[in-house]
Amino acid sequence: RMLKTFTAPIYAFFEPVPTIGYDKKGNCYHEFRCARPKCTQTIRRNQATGDRTSTGNMIKHVKKVTCWGEAAYAVALTHTNAATAREKVTDIFKRTGSLDAAFELVGKGKPTYSTMPMTALEARAETALWMAMNCRPYNLVKDPGYLKLQKTGRPHYYVPSPRTVSRDVKRCFAGTRRRVAKRLQLYEGRLNLACDCWTSPNHKAVFAITVTLIAKGDLSTFVLDVLEVPK
């Protein structure tokens, strides 16, 4: 029952389940262990006193420069409960080693980068996204210059092969198509279809079909299909 009361964002910086023990006087206490990697600090809270639910010492520890820091605590406070703060702040920090990933980039801002290398799965996902959004050839990942940029200083860094990138892009496309189709089928409103033609930079005529709808007050447009117009 006590676990249900640990809902404040500050609890996100500690292990979810505290250790229960008893001091020399027989008083029960809860001991919270800091969740930051390599930090062994614990905060003990005596359950026999009037401030048994106080989080003051926990906040003081989290704000330390040698621990999470005030910036991390400030970000956690933007979330309504410990579960959300743990998912959006501390879990990301432990995985990437950077607090920057816990911020959402709003509008035009300067991009930030993690100090930790990507996992193989993350590298595949980012490469597939890069290829799809910028129309890059899959063989680019085996270009000697590209490999030198990626592996200098970290020779063991994983770079997916062109075949892997091709497979991942196709898989992402299939998944996105299913999600868009389901969203359009469940949409309770009017779908506005439109078509447009233009000439691509390589002098090919292209024909596209789009659909526009209103979702949560925002206008959303999806490209349903793109076809090359035959000569």
PDB file of C-alpha atoms in Angstrom:
ATOM      1  CA  ARG A   1       0.000   0.000   0.000  1.00  0.00           C
ATOM      2  CA  MET A   2       2.870   2.370   0.780  1.00  0.00           C
ATOM      3  CA  LEU A   3       4.231   2.065  -2.767  1.00  0.00           C
ATOM      4  CA  LYS A   4       1.050   3.662  -4.093  1.00  0.00           C
ATOM      5  CA  THR A   5       1.864   6.843  -2.159  1.00  0.00           C
ATOM      6  CA  PHE A   6       5.307   7.279  -3.748  1.00  0.00           C
ATOM      7  CA  THR A   7       3.943   9.262  -6.682  1.00  0.00           C
ATOM      8  CA  ALA A   8       5.897  12.541  -6.509  1.00  0.00           C
ATOM      9  CA  PRO A   9       8.384  13.056  -9.393  1.00  0.00           C
ATOM     10  CA  ILE A  10      11.325  12.967  -6.933  1.00  0.00           C
ATOM     11  CA  TYR A  11      10.809   9.216  -6.479  1.00  0.00           C
ATOM     12  CA  ALA A  12      11.818   8.704 -10.115  1.00  0.00           C
ATOM     13  CA  PHE A  13      15.453   9.257  -9.090  1.00  0.00           C
ATOM     14  CA  PHE A  14      15.398   6.323  -6.667  1.00  0.00           C
ATOM     15  CA  GLU A  15      14.781   2.610  -6.966  1.00  0.00           C
ATOM     16  CA  PRO A  16      11.008   1.937  -7.102  1.00  0.00           C
ATOM     17  CA  VAL A  17      10.956  -0.371  -4.058  1.00  0.00           C
ATOM     18  CA  PRO A  18      12.701   0.863  -0.876  1.00  0.00           C
ATOM     19  CA  THR A  19      14.361  -1.390   1.666  1.00  0.00           C
ATOM     20  CA  ILE A  20      12.399  -1.804   4.906  1.00  0.00           C
ATOM     21  CA  GLY A  21      14.420  -2.127   8.103  1.00  0.00           C
ATOM     22  CA  TYR A  22      14.458  -1.374  11.832  1.00  0.00           C
ATOM     23  CA  ASP A  23      16.889   0.752  13.830  1.00  0.00           C
ATOM     24  CA  LYS A  24      18.336  -0.049  17.268  1.00  0.00           C
ATOM     25  CA  LYS A  25      15.245   1.399  18.951  1.00  0.00           C
ATOM     26  CA  GLY A  26      12.976  -0.874  16.961  1.00  0.00           C
ATOM     27  CA  ASN A  27      11.596   1.920  14.795  1.00  0.00           C
ATOM     28  CA  CYS A  28      10.749   1.038  11.215  1.00  0.00           C
ATOM     29  CA  TYR A  29      12.466   2.942   8.419  1.00  0.00           C
ATOM     30  CA  HIS A  30      12.351   3.040   4.627  1.00  0.00           C
ATOM     31  CA  GLU A  31      15.696   3.236   2.834  1.00  0.00           C
ATOM     32  CA  PHE A  32      15.659   4.610  -0.723  1.00  0.00           C
ATOM     33  CA  ARG A  33      18.639   3.814  -2.952  1.00  0.00           C
ATOM     34  CA  CYS A  34      19.638   6.353  -5.614  1.00  0.00           C
ATOM     35  CA  ALA A  35      18.969   5.039  -9.136  1.00  0.00           C
ATOM     36  CA  ARG A  36      21.860   6.867 -10.777  1.00  0.00           C
ATOM     37  CA  PRO A  37      24.474   4.416 -12.084  1.00  0.00           C
ATOM     38  CA  LYS A  38      27.531   4.095  -9.789  1.00  0.00           C
ATOM     39  CA  CYS A  39      25.859   6.130  -7.024  1.00  0.00           C
ATOM     40  CA  THR A  40      25.619   4.151  -3.771  1.00  0.00           C
ATOM     41  CA  GLN A  41      23.882   6.836  -1.709  1.00  0.00           C
ATOM     42  CA  THR A  42      20.785   5.839   0.253  1.00  0.00           C
ATOM     43  CA  ILE A  43      18.230   8.049   1.975  1.00  0.00           C
ATOM     44  CA  ARG A  44      16.747   6.641   5.173  1.00  0.00           C
ATOM     45  CA  ARG A  45      13.327   7.823   6.326  1.00  0.00           C
ATOM     46  CA  ASN A  46      12.182   7.012   9.864  1.00  0.00           C
ATOM     47  CA  GLN A  47       8.555   5.918   9.936  1.00  0.00           C
ATOM     48  CA  ALA A  48       8.109   6.683  13.638  1.00  0.00           C
ATOM     49  CA  THR A  49       8.431  10.456  13.246  1.00  0.00           C
ATOM     50  CA  GLY A  50       6.068  13.136  12.008  1.00  0.00           C
ATOM     51  CA  ASP A  51       8.088  13.771   8.847  1.00  0.00           C
ATOM     52  CA  ARG A  52       8.011  10.153   7.708  1.00  0.00           C
ATOM     53  CA  THR A  53       6.782  11.235   4.264  1.00  0.00           C
ATOM     54  CA  SER A  54       9.240  14.118   3.842  1.00  0.00           C
ATOM     55  CA  THR A  55      11.215  14.206   0.594  1.00  0.00           C
ATOM     56  CA  GLY A  56      13.559  17.040   1.610  1.00  0.00           C
ATOM     57  CA  ASN A  57      16.697  14.900   1.957  1.00  0.00           C
ATOM     58  CA  MET A  58      15.894  13.113  -1.294  1.00  0.00           C
ATOM     59  CA  ILE A  59      15.621  16.403  -3.178  1.00  0.00           C
ATOM     60  CA  LYS A  60      18.833  17.691  -1.592  1.00  0.00           C
ATOM     61  CA  HIS A  61      20.721  14.597  -2.764  1.00  0.00           C
ATOM     62  CA  VAL A  62      19.289  14.643  -6.301  1.00  0.00           C
ATOM     63  CA  LYS A  63      20.241  18.302  -6.809  1.00  0.00           C
ATOM     64  CA  LYS A  64      23.920  17.646  -6.062  1.00  0.00           C
ATOM     65  CA  VAL A  65      26.263  18.309  -8.974  1.00  0.00           C
ATOM     66  CA  THR A  66      27.923  14.957  -8.320  1.00  0.00           C
ATOM     67  CA  CYS A  67      24.586  13.172  -8.711  1.00  0.00           C
ATOM     68  CA  TRP A  68      21.653  13.964 -11.025  1.00  0.00           C
ATOM     69  CA  GLY A  69      21.901  17.745 -10.746  1.00  0.00           C
ATOM     70  CA  GLU A  70      19.367  20.570 -10.569  1.00  0.00           C
ATOM     71  CA  ALA A  71      18.648  20.449 -14.312  1.00  0.00           C
ATOM     72  CA  ALA A  72      17.501  16.834 -14.128  1.00  0.00           C
ATOM     73  CA  TYR A  73      15.323  17.605 -11.115  1.00  0.00           C
ATOM     74  CA  ALA A  74      13.769  20.580 -12.923  1.00  0.00           C
ATOM     75  CA  VAL A  75      12.903  18.399 -15.922  1.00  0.00           C
ATOM     76  CA  ALA A  76      11.340  15.761 -13.659  1.00  0.00           C
ATOM     77  CA  LEU A  77       9.079  18.388 -12.100  1.00  0.00           C
ATOM     78  CA  THR A  78       7.501  19.034 -15.501  1.00  0.00           C
ATOM     79  CA  HIS A  79       5.916  15.578 -15.246  1.00  0.00           C
ATOM     80  CA  THR A  80       2.912  14.809 -13.090  1.00  0.00           C
ATOM     81  CA  ASN A  81       4.070  11.649 -11.335  1.00  0.00           C
ATOM     82  CA  ALA A  82       7.043   9.408 -10.616  1.00  0.00           C
ATOM     83  CA  ALA A  83       6.157   6.810 -13.246  1.00  0.00           C
ATOM     84  CA  THR A  84       6.148   9.352 -16.073  1.00  0.00           C
ATOM     85  CA  ALA A  85       9.272  11.113 -14.799  1.00  0.00           C
ATOM     86  CA  ARG A  86      11.075   7.775 -14.544  1.00  0.00           C
ATOM     87  CA  GLU A  87      10.157   6.887 -18.135  1.00  0.00           C
ATOM     88  CA  LYS A  88      10.865  10.313 -19.652  1.00  0.00           C
ATOM     89  CA  VAL A  89      13.890  11.410 -17.616  1.00  0.00           C
ATOM     90  CA  THR A  90      15.828   8.935 -15.487  1.00  0.00           C
ATOM     91  CA  ASP A  91      15.451   5.869 -17.730  1.00  0.00           C
ATOM     92  CA  ILE A  92      16.578   7.875 -20.775  1.00  0.00           C
ATOM     93  CA  PHE A  93      19.467   9.362 -18.807  1.00  0.00           C
ATOM     94  CA  LYS A  94      20.674   5.935 -17.665  1.00  0.00           C
ATOM     95  CA  ARG A  95      20.469   4.569 -21.205  1.00  0.00           C
ATOM     96  CA  THR A  96      22.049   7.456 -23.112  1.00  0.00           C
ATOM     97  CA  GLY A  97      24.179   9.171 -20.477  1.00  0.00           C
ATOM     98  CA  SER A  98      22.668  12.515 -21.503  1.00  0.00           C
ATOM     99  CA  LEU A  99      19.881  14.660 -20.122  1.00  0.00           C
ATOM    100  CA  ASP A 100      19.404  16.308 -23.518  1.00  0.00           C
ATOM    101  CA  ALA A 101      17.359  13.346 -24.736  1.00  0.00           C
ATOM    102  CA  ALA A 102      14.828  13.999 -21.959  1.00  0.00           C
ATOM    103  CA  PHE A 103      13.922  17.393 -23.482  1.00  0.00           C
ATOM    104  CA  GLU A 104      11.557  17.707 -26.401  1.00  0.00           C
ATOM    105  CA  LEU A 105      12.807  20.056 -29.107  1.00  0.00           C
ATOM    106  CA  VAL A 106      10.109  22.695 -29.535  1.00  0.00           C
ATOM    107  CA  GLY A 107      10.126  24.875 -32.627  1.00  0.00           C
ATOM    108  CA  LYS A 108      13.484  25.808 -34.081  1.00  0.00           C
ATOM    109  CA  GLY A 109      16.196  24.924 -31.601  1.00  0.00           C
ATOM    110  CA  LYS A 110      19.826  23.931 -31.634  1.00  0.00           C
ATOM    111  CA  PRO A 111      20.103  20.132 -31.890  1.00  0.00           C
ATOM    112  CA  THR A 112      21.859  18.328 -29.058  1.00  0.00           C
ATOM    113  CA  TYR A 113      23.723  15.038 -29.105  1.00  0.00           C
ATOM    114  CA  SER A 114      24.307  12.319 -26.554  1.00  0.00           C
ATOM    115  CA  THR A 115      27.755  11.603 -25.181  1.00  0.00           C
ATOM    116  CA  MET A 116      27.062   7.866 -25.402  1.00  0.00           C
ATOM    117  CA  PRO A 117      27.327   5.841 -28.640  1.00  0.00           C
ATOM    118  CA  MET A 118      24.134   4.335 -30.029  1.00  0.00           C
ATOM    119  CA  THR A 119      23.267   0.705 -29.602  1.00  0.00           C
ATOM    120  CA  ALA A 120      23.141  -1.441 -32.754  1.00  0.00           C
ATOM    121  CA  LEU A 121      19.331  -1.218 -32.804  1.00  0.00           C
ATOM    122  CA  GLU A 122      19.392   2.566 -32.393  1.00  0.00           C
ATOM    123  CA  ALA A 123      21.979   2.894 -35.170  1.00  0.00           C
ATOM    124  CA  ARG A 124      19.776   0.865 -37.517  1.00  0.00           C
ATOM    125  CA  ALA A 125      16.698   2.947 -36.667  1.00  0.00           C
ATOM    126  CA  GLU A 126      18.470   6.287 -37.133  1.00  0.00           C
ATOM    127  CA  THR A 127      20.089   5.145 -40.385  1.00  0.00           C
ATOM    128  CA  ALA A 128      16.750   3.987 -41.805  1.00  0.00           C
ATOM    129  CA  LEU A 129      15.159   7.313 -40.816  1.00  0.00           C
ATOM    130  CA  TRP A 130      18.018   9.269 -42.386  1.00  0.00           C
ATOM    131  CA  MET A 131      17.848   7.320 -45.649  1.00  0.00           C
ATOM    132  CA  ALA A 132      14.064   7.616 -45.920  1.00  0.00           C
ATOM    133  CA  MET A 133      13.770  11.312 -45.056  1.00  0.00           C
ATOM    134  CA  ASN A 134      16.703  12.476 -47.183  1.00  0.00           C
ATOM    135  CA  CYS A 135      16.406   9.995 -50.074  1.00  0.00           C
ATOM    136  CA  ARG A 136      19.957   8.759 -49.651  1.00  0.00           C
ATOM    137  CA  PRO A 137      21.268   5.648 -51.470  1.00  0.00           C
ATOM    138  CA  TYR A 138      21.688   2.605 -49.239  1.00  0.00           C
ATOM    139  CA  ASN A 139      25.249   2.015 -50.476  1.00  0.00           C
ATOM    140  CA  LEU A 140      26.288   5.235 -48.748  1.00  0.00           C
ATOM    141  CA  VAL A 141      26.806   3.327 -45.486  1.00  0.00           C
ATOM    142  CA  LYS A 142      29.745   1.425 -46.978  1.00  0.00           C
ATOM    143  CA  ASP A 143      31.415   4.505 -48.444  1.00  0.00           C
ATOM    144  CA  PRO A 144      35.026   4.689 -47.127  1.00  0.00           C
ATOM    145  CA  GLY A 145      34.673   8.355 -46.176  1.00  0.00           C
ATOM    146  CA  TYR A 146      31.453   7.731 -44.253  1.00  0.00           C
ATOM    147  CA  LEU A 147      32.956   4.751 -42.427  1.00  0.00           C
ATOM    148  CA  LYS A 148      35.995   6.813 -41.476  1.00  0.00           C
ATOM    149  CA  LEU A 149      33.767   9.510 -39.989  1.00  0.00           C
ATOM    150  CA  GLN A 150      31.766   6.941 -38.022  1.00  0.00           C
ATOM    151  CA  LYS A 151      34.560   4.699 -36.786  1.00  0.00           C
ATOM    152  CA  THR A 152      37.448   7.083 -36.088  1.00  0.00           C
ATOM    153  CA  GLY A 153      38.048   6.954 -32.344  1.00  0.00           C
ATOM    154  CA  ARG A 154      35.520   4.130 -31.963  1.00  0.00           C
ATOM    155  CA  PRO A 155      36.521   1.373 -34.424  1.00  0.00           C
ATOM    156  CA  HIS A 156      34.030  -1.080 -32.953  1.00  0.00           C
ATOM    157  CA  TYR A 157      31.045   1.224 -33.610  1.00  0.00           C
ATOM    158  CA  TYR A 158      28.295  -0.641 -35.467  1.00  0.00           C
ATOM    159  CA  VAL A 159      27.347   0.544 -38.962  1.00  0.00           C
ATOM    160  CA  PRO A 160      24.557  -1.427 -40.689  1.00  0.00           C
ATOM    161  CA  SER A 161      25.150  -2.898 -44.132  1.00  0.00           C
ATOM    162  CA  PRO A 162      23.256  -1.635 -47.219  1.00  0.00           C
ATOM    163  CA  ARG A 163      21.162  -4.816 -47.206  1.00  0.00           C
ATOM    164  CA  THR A 164      20.223  -4.282 -43.554  1.00  0.00           C
ATOM    165  CA  VAL A 165      19.315  -0.641 -44.216  1.00  0.00           C
ATOM    166  CA  SER A 166      17.162  -1.656 -47.187  1.00  0.00           C
ATOM    167  CA  ARG A 167      15.342  -4.249 -45.117  1.00  0.00           C
ATOM    168  CA  ASP A 168      14.788  -1.823 -42.231  1.00  0.00           C
ATOM    169  CA  VAL A 169      13.424   0.921 -44.509  1.00  0.00           C
ATOM    170  CA  LYS A 170      10.981  -1.531 -46.099  1.00  0.00           C
ATOM    171  CA  ARG A 171       9.896  -2.736 -42.674  1.00  0.00           C
ATOM    172  CA  CYS A 172       9.384   0.838 -41.462  1.00  0.00           C
ATOM    173  CA  PHE A 173       7.391   1.646 -44.595  1.00  0.00           C
ATOM    174  CA  ALA A 174       5.128  -1.379 -44.121  1.00  0.00           C
ATOM    175  CA  GLY A 175       4.539  -0.544 -40.463  1.00  0.00           C
ATOM    176  CA  THR A 176       3.844   3.116 -41.211  1.00  0.00           C
ATOM    177  CA  ARG A 177       1.413   2.191 -43.975  1.00  0.00           C
ATOM    178  CA  ARG A 178      -0.546  -0.035 -41.579  1.00  0.00           C
ATOM    179  CA  ARG A 179      -0.669   2.668 -38.910  1.00  0.00           C
ATOM    180  CA  VAL A 180      -1.806   5.374 -41.338  1.00  0.00           C
ATOM    181  CA  ALA A 181      -4.446   3.065 -42.824  1.00  0.00           C
ATOM    182  CA  LYS A 182      -5.807   2.211 -39.375  1.00  0.00           C
ATOM    183  CA  ARG A 183      -5.873   5.861 -38.363  1.00  0.00           C
ATOM    184  CA  LEU A 184      -7.767   6.881 -41.488  1.00  0.00           C
ATOM    185  CA  GLN A 185     -10.255   4.026 -41.105  1.00  0.00           C
ATOM    186  CA  LEU A 186     -11.015   4.981 -37.493  1.00  0.00           C
ATOM    187  CA  TYR A 187     -11.175   8.727 -38.167  1.00  0.00           C
ATOM    188  CA  GLU A 188     -14.645  10.125 -37.480  1.00  0.00           C
ATOM    189  CA  GLY A 189     -14.748  13.072 -39.810  1.00  0.00           C
ATOM    190  CA  ARG A 190     -14.171  14.241 -43.344  1.00  0.00           C
ATOM    191  CA  LEU A 191     -10.999  13.226 -45.151  1.00  0.00           C
ATOM    192  CA  ASN A 192      -9.782  15.749 -47.705  1.00  0.00           C
ATOM    193  CA  LEU A 193      -7.981  14.145 -50.633  1.00  0.00           C
ATOM    194  CA  ALA A 194      -5.776  16.136 -52.992  1.00  0.00           C
ATOM    195  CA  CYS A 195      -3.303  15.522 -55.782  1.00  0.00           C
ATOM    196  CA  ASP A 196      -0.286  17.460 -56.948  1.00  0.00           C
ATOM    197  CA  CYS A 197       2.322  17.243 -59.685  1.00  0.00           C
ATOM    198  CA  TRP A 198       5.837  18.595 -59.844  1.00  0.00           C
ATOM    199  CA  THR A 199       9.204  17.996 -61.457  1.00  0.00           C
ATOM    200  CA  SER A 200      11.913  16.458 -59.298  1.00  0.00           C
ATOM    201  CA  PRO A 201      15.530  17.750 -59.326  1.00  0.00           C
ATOM    202  CA  ASN A 202      16.485  14.922 -61.692  1.00  0.00           C
ATOM    203  CA  HIS A 203      13.888  16.191 -64.218  1.00  0.00           C
ATOM    204  CA  LYS A 204      11.272  13.495 -63.639  1.00  0.00           C
ATOM    205  CA  ALA A 205       7.567  14.302 -63.468  1.00  0.00           C
ATOM    206  CA  VAL A 206       6.016  13.105 -60.199  1.00  0.00           C
ATOM    207  CA  PHE A 207       2.356  12.723 -59.212  1.00  0.00           C
ATOM    208  CA  ALA A 208       1.341  12.539 -55.528  1.00  0.00           C
ATOM    209  CA  ILE A 209      -1.899  11.865 -53.649  1.00  0.00           C
ATOM    210  CA  THR A 210      -2.336  13.363 -50.164  1.00  0.00           C
ATOM    211  CA  VAL A 211      -4.986  13.293 -47.445  1.00  0.00           C
ATOM    212  CA  THR A 212      -5.584  16.056 -44.900  1.00  0.00           C
ATOM    213  CA  LEU A 213      -7.501  15.806 -41.631  1.00  0.00           C
ATOM    214  CA  ILE A 214      -7.871  17.632 -38.336  1.00  0.00           C
ATOM    215  CA  ALA A 215      -6.573  15.806 -35.257  1.00  0.00           C
ATOM    216  CA  LYS A 216      -6.770  17.387 -31.790  1.00  0.00           C
ATOM    217  CA  GLY A 217      -7.119  20.829 -33.319  1.00  0.00           C
ATOM    218  CA  ASP A 218      -4.065  20.459 -35.565  1.00  0.00           C
ATOM    219  CA  LEU A 219      -4.038  20.060 -39.334  1.00  0.00           C
ATOM    220  CA  SER A 220      -2.271  16.854 -40.426  1.00  0.00           C
ATOM    221  CA  THR A 221      -1.372  15.900 -43.984  1.00  0.00           C
ATOM    222  CA  PHE A 222      -0.176  12.476 -45.136  1.00  0.00           C
ATOM    223  CA  VAL A 223       1.287  11.487 -48.484  1.00  0.00           C
ATOM    224  CA  LEU A 224      -0.611   8.366 -49.551  1.00  0.00           C
ATOM    225  CA  ASP A 225       1.274   7.589 -52.742  1.00  0.00           C
ATOM    226  CA  VAL A 226       3.858   9.019 -55.128  1.00  0.00           C
ATOM    227  CA  LEU A 227       3.972   7.939 -58.763  1.00  0.00           C
ATOM    228  CA  GLU A 228       6.311   8.792 -61.593  1.00  0.00           C
ATOM    229  CA  VAL A 229       4.423  10.107 -64.611  1.00  0.00           C
ATOM    230  CA  PRO A 230       5.450   8.164 -67.735  1.00  0.00           C
ATOM    231  CA  LYS A 231       6.737  10.097 -70.722  1.00  0.00           C
TER     232      LYS A 231
END
